[in-house]
Amino acid sequence: MASARDLQRYKELLLEKQRELSFVQGEAAARVPAAGGLEGDLIDQANADAEAELQIRLHQTDRRLLRAIEEALGRIRQGTYGVCGVCNQPISKARLEAVPWTRRCRECKEGPAA
Ligand SMILES: [Zn+2]
């Protein structure tokens, strides 16, 4: 189990990434017109503007990551942080340092965004 000092460090890493992503989100929203509600339609359009599409994809990845970060912060509060959600083994420090929002150990590896 991670020590209180480790937890504090992971929490700081998570909050830092959260701030960074929130900033990027704001930037992307400002640059893509009508960002709310039209994402599905835009992606379906074969000739959608390539840059706008890329922005939206980044936007969605960031949203997933932001949610993963929020969940990780929740696990820190609940005292369940740093344990693999699949095999229940502790996740290595090196992995938590690199991907502090992860929910799985290296053996139970996961997709690119989580
Ligand atoms: Zn595992």
PDB file of N, CA, C and O and ligand atoms in Angstrom, residues 84-89 104-108, ligand 1:
ATOM      1  N   CYS A  84      -4.619  -2.439  -8.211  1.00  0.00           N
ATOM      2  CA  CYS A  84      -5.129  -2.810  -9.529  1.00  0.00           C
ATOM      3  C   CYS A  84      -6.595  -3.214  -9.437  1.00  0.00           C
ATOM      4  O   CYS A  84      -6.969  -4.025  -8.581  1.00  0.00           O
ATOM      5  N   GLY A  85      -7.415  -2.649 -10.335  1.00  0.00           N
ATOM      6  CA  GLY A  85      -8.837  -2.956 -10.335  1.00  0.00           C
ATOM      7  C   GLY A  85      -9.151  -4.339 -10.889  1.00  0.00           C
ATOM      8  O   GLY A  85     -10.272  -4.817 -10.769  1.00  0.00           O
ATOM      9  N   VAL A  86      -8.176  -4.982 -11.495  1.00  0.00           N
ATOM     10  CA  VAL A  86      -8.407  -6.304 -12.086  1.00  0.00           C
ATOM     11  C   VAL A  86      -7.915  -7.410 -11.156  1.00  0.00           C
ATOM     12  O   VAL A  86      -8.667  -8.305 -10.790  1.00  0.00           O
ATOM     13  N   CYS A  87      -6.652  -7.339 -10.737  1.00  0.00           N
ATOM     14  CA  CYS A  87      -6.074  -8.448  -9.965  1.00  0.00           C
ATOM     15  C   CYS A  87      -5.921  -8.105  -8.477  1.00  0.00           C
ATOM     16  O   CYS A  87      -5.488  -8.954  -7.686  1.00  0.00           O
ATOM     17  N   ASN A  88      -6.266  -6.854  -8.101  1.00  0.00           N
ATOM     18  CA  ASN A  88      -6.201  -6.439  -6.693  1.00  0.00           C
ATOM     19  C   ASN A  88      -4.804  -6.393  -6.099  1.00  0.00           C
ATOM     20  O   ASN A  88      -4.657  -6.312  -4.878  1.00  0.00           O
ATOM     21  N   GLN A  89      -3.799  -6.453  -6.943  1.00  0.00           N
ATOM     22  CA  GLN A  89      -2.422  -6.332  -6.468  1.00  0.00           C
ATOM     23  C   GLN A  89      -2.020  -4.854  -6.493  1.00  0.00           C
ATOM     24  O   GLN A  89      -2.571  -4.082  -7.277  1.00  0.00           O
ATOM     25  N   ARG A 104      -4.966   0.051 -13.432  1.00  0.00           N
ATOM     26  CA  ARG A 104      -4.543  -1.334 -13.611  1.00  0.00           C
ATOM     27  C   ARG A 104      -3.034  -1.430 -13.543  1.00  0.00           C
ATOM     28  O   ARG A 104      -2.339  -0.496 -13.934  1.00  0.00           O
ATOM     29  N   CYS A 105      -2.538  -2.569 -13.074  1.00  0.00           N
ATOM     30  CA  CYS A 105      -1.101  -2.785 -13.011  1.00  0.00           C
ATOM     31  C   CYS A 105      -0.575  -3.106 -14.409  1.00  0.00           C
ATOM     32  O   CYS A 105      -1.353  -3.282 -15.346  1.00  0.00           O
ATOM     33  N   ARG A 106       0.736  -3.216 -14.506  1.00  0.00           N
ATOM     34  CA  ARG A 106       1.330  -3.427 -15.815  1.00  0.00           C
ATOM     35  C   ARG A 106       0.912  -4.766 -16.408  1.00  0.00           C
ATOM     36  O   ARG A 106       0.763  -4.913 -17.605  1.00  0.00           O
ATOM     37  N   GLU A 107       0.750  -5.755 -15.555  1.00  0.00           N
ATOM     38  CA  GLU A 107       0.374  -7.095 -16.025  1.00  0.00           C
ATOM     39  C   GLU A 107      -1.046  -7.094 -16.595  1.00  0.00           C
ATOM     40  O   GLU A 107      -1.347  -7.837 -17.508  1.00  0.00           O
ATOM     41  N   CYS A 108      -1.922  -6.292 -16.017  1.00  0.00           N
ATOM     42  CA  CYS A 108      -3.316  -6.235 -16.483  1.00  0.00           C
ATOM     43  C   CYS A 108      -3.507  -5.037 -17.406  1.00  0.00           C
ATOM     44  O   CYS A 108      -4.567  -4.442 -17.455  1.00  0.00           O
TER      45      CYS A 108
HETATM   46 ZN    ZN B   1      -3.454  -6.232 -12.146  1.00  0.00          ZN
END
